[in-house]
mmCIF file of C-alpha atoms and ligand atoms in Angstrom:
data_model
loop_
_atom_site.group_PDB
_atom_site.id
_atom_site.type_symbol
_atom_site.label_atom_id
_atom_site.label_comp_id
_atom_site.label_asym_id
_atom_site.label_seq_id
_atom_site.Cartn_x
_atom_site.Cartn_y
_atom_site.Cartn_z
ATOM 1 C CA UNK A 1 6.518 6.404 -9.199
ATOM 2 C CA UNK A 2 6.064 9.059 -7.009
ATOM 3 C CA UNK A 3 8.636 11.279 -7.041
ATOM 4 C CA UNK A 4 9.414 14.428 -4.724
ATOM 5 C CA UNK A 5 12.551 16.652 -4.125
ATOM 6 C CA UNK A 6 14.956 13.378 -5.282
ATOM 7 C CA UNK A 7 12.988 11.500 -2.454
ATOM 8 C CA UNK A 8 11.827 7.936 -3.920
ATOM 9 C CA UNK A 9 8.834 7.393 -1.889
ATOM 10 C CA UNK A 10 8.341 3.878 -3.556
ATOM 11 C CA UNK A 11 11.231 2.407 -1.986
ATOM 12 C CA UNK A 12 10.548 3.243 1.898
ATOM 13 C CA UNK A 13 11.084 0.459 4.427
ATOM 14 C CA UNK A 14 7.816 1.191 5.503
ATOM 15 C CA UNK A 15 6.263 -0.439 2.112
ATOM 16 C CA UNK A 16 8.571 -3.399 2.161
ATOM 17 C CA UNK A 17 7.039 -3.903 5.626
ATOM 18 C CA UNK A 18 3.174 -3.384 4.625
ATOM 19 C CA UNK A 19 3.844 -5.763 1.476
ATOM 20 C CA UNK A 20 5.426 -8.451 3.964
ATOM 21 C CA UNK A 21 8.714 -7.954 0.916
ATOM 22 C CA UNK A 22 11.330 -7.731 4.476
ATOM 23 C CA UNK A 23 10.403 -9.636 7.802
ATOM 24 C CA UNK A 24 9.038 -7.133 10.517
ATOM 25 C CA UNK A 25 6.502 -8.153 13.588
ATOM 26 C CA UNK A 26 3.310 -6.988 12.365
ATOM 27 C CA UNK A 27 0.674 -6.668 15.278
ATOM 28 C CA UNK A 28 -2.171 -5.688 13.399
ATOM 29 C CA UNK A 29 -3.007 -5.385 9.615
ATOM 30 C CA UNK A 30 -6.161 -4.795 7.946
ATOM 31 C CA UNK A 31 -6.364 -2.526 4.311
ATOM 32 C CA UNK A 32 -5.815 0.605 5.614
ATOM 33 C CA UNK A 33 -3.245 0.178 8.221
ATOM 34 C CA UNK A 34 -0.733 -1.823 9.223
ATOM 35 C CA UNK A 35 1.183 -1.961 12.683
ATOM 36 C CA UNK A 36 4.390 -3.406 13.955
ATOM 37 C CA UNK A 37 7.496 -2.854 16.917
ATOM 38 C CA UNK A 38 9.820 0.161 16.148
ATOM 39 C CA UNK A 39 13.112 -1.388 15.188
ATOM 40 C CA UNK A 40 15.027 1.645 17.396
ATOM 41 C CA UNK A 41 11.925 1.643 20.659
ATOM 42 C CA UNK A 42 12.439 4.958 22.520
ATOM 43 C CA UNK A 43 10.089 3.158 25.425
ATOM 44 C CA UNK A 44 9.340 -0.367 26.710
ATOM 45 C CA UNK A 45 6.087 0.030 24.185
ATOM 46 C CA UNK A 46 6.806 1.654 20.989
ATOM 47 C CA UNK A 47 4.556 0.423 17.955
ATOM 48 C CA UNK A 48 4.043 2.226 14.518
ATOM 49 C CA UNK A 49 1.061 2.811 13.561
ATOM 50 C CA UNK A 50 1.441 3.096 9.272
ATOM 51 C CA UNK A 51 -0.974 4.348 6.756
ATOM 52 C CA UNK A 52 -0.995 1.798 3.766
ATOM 53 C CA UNK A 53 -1.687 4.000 0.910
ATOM 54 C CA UNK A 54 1.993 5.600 0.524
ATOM 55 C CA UNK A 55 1.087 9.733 2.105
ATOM 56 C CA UNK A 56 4.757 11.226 2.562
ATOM 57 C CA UNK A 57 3.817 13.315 5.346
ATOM 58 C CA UNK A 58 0.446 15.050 7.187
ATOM 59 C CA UNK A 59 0.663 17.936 4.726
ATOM 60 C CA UNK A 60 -0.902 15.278 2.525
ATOM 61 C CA UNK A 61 -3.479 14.854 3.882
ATOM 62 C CA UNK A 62 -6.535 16.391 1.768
ATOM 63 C CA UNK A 63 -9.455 14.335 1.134
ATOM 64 C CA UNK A 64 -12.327 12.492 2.819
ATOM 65 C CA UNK A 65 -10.835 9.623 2.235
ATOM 66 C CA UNK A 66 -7.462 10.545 3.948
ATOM 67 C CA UNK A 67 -9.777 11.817 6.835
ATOM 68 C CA UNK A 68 -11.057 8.312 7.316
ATOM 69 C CA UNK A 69 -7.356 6.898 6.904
ATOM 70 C CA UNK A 70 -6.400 9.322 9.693
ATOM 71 C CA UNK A 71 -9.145 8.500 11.750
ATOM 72 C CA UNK A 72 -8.570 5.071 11.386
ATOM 73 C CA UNK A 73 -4.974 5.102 12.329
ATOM 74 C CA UNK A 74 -6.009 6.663 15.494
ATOM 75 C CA UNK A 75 -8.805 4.401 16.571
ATOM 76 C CA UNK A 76 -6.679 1.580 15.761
ATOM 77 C CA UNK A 77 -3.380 3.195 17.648
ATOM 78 C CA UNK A 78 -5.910 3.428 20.591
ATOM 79 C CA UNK A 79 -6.981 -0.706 20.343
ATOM 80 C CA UNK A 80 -3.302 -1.547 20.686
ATOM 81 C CA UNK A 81 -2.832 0.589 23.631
ATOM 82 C CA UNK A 82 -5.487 -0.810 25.213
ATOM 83 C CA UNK A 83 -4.361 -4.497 24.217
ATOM 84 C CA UNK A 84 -0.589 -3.504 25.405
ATOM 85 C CA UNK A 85 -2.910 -2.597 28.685
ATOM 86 C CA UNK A 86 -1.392 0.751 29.023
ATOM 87 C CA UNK A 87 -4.985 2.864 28.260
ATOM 88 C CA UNK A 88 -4.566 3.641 32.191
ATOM 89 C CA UNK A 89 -1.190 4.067 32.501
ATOM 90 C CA UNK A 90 -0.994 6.359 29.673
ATOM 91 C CA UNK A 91 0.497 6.653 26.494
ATOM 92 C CA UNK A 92 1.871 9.118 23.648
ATOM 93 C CA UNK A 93 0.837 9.420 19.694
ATOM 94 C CA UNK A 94 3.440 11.583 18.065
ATOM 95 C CA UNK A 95 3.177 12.499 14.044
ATOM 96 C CA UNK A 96 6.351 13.900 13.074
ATOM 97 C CA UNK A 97 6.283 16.213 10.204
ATOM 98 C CA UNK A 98 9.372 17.110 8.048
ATOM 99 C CA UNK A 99 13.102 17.763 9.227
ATOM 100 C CA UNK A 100 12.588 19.986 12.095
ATOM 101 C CA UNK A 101 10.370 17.745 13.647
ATOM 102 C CA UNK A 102 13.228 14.937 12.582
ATOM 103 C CA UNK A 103 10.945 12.815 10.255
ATOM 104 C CA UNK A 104 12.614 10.144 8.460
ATOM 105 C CA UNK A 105 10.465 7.777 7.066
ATOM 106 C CA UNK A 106 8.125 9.459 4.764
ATOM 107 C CA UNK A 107 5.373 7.468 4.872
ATOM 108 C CA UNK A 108 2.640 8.533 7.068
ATOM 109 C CA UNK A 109 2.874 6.796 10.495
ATOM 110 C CA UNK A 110 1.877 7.456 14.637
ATOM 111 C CA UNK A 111 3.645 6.651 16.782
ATOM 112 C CA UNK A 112 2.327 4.878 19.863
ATOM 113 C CA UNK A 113 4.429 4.934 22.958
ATOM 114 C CA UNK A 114 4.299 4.040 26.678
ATOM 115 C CA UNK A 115 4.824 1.650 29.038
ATOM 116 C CA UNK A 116 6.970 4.112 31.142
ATOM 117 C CA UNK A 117 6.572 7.661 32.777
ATOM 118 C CA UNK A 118 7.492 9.693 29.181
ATOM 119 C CA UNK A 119 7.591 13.036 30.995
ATOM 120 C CA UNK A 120 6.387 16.472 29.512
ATOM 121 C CA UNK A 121 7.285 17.998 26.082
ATOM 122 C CA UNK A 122 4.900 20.621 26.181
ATOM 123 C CA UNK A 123 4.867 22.953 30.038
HETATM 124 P P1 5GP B 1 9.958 9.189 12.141
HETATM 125 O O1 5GP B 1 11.240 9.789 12.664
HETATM 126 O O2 5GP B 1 9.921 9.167 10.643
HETATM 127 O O3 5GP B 1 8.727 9.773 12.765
HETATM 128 O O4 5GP B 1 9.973 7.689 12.650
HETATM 129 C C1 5GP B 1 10.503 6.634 11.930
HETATM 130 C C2 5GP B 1 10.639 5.463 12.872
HETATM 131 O O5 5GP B 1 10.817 4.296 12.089
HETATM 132 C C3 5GP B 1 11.839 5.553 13.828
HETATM 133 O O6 5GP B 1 11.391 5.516 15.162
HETATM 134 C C4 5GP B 1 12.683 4.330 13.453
HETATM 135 O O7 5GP B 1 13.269 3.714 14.580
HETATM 136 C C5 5GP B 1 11.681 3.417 12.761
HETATM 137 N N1 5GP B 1 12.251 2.534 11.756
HETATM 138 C C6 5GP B 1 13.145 2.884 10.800
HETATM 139 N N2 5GP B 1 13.443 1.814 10.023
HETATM 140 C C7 5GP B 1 12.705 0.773 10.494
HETATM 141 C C8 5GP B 1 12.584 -0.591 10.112
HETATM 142 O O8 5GP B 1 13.203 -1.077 9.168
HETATM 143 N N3 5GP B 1 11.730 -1.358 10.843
HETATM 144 C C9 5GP B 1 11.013 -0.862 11.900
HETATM 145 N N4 5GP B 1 10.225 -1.709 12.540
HETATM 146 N N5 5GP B 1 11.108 0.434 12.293
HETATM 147 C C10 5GP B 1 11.947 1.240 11.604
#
């Protein structure tokens, strides 16, 4: 079990999800990602995009293979936009990373949101 700073990574929601062990509205799911609604949406469109093999946060990243995870999630994080019909509109991915940037799942995830005018974080 993967164990880090008293954080049991091995019991996130996000793998109950993924393993279909709690009900959640998966869009898409294929073996590296899985997708579903944010329980708490922040916007009319709000869909996680979640990295099946268990990577805490984007620090984690290190490999080829997590390039091709990452790369993945995005392509696929782009395909739902585009099947929410919001690829002209416009749309956010955020990565959180760690407590100032107020993760709280650790399990690597995008999120995908849009569906409304989401304004500027960055001037
Ligand atoms: P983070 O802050 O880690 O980047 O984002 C975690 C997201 O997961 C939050 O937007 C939160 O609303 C969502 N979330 C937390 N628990 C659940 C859950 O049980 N089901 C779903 N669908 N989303 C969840």
């Amino acid at each position: 079990m993967l164990k880090i700073k008293n954080r049991n990574y091995m019991n996130n929601i996000f793998n109950k999800i993924i393993n279909h062990k709690i009900k959640s509205n998966i869009l898409y799911q294929d073996n590296i990602v899985t997708a579903f609604k944010d329980i708490n949406p922040k916007a009319p469109i709000h869909i996680l995009i979640v990295s099946n093999k268990l990577i805490p946060t984007i620090n984690e990243l290190k490999n080829e293979k997590d390039k091709m995870i990452i790369g993945h999630m995005i392509i696929i994080a782009v395909k739902l936009a585009k099947k929410q019909k919001i690829e002209k509109s416009g749309y956010r991915l955020i990565i959180n990373c760690n407590k100032n940037a107020g993760q709280e799942i650790y399990h690597l995830h995008i999120h995908l949101l849009g569906g409304k005018k989401l304004g500027k974080i960055i001037n």
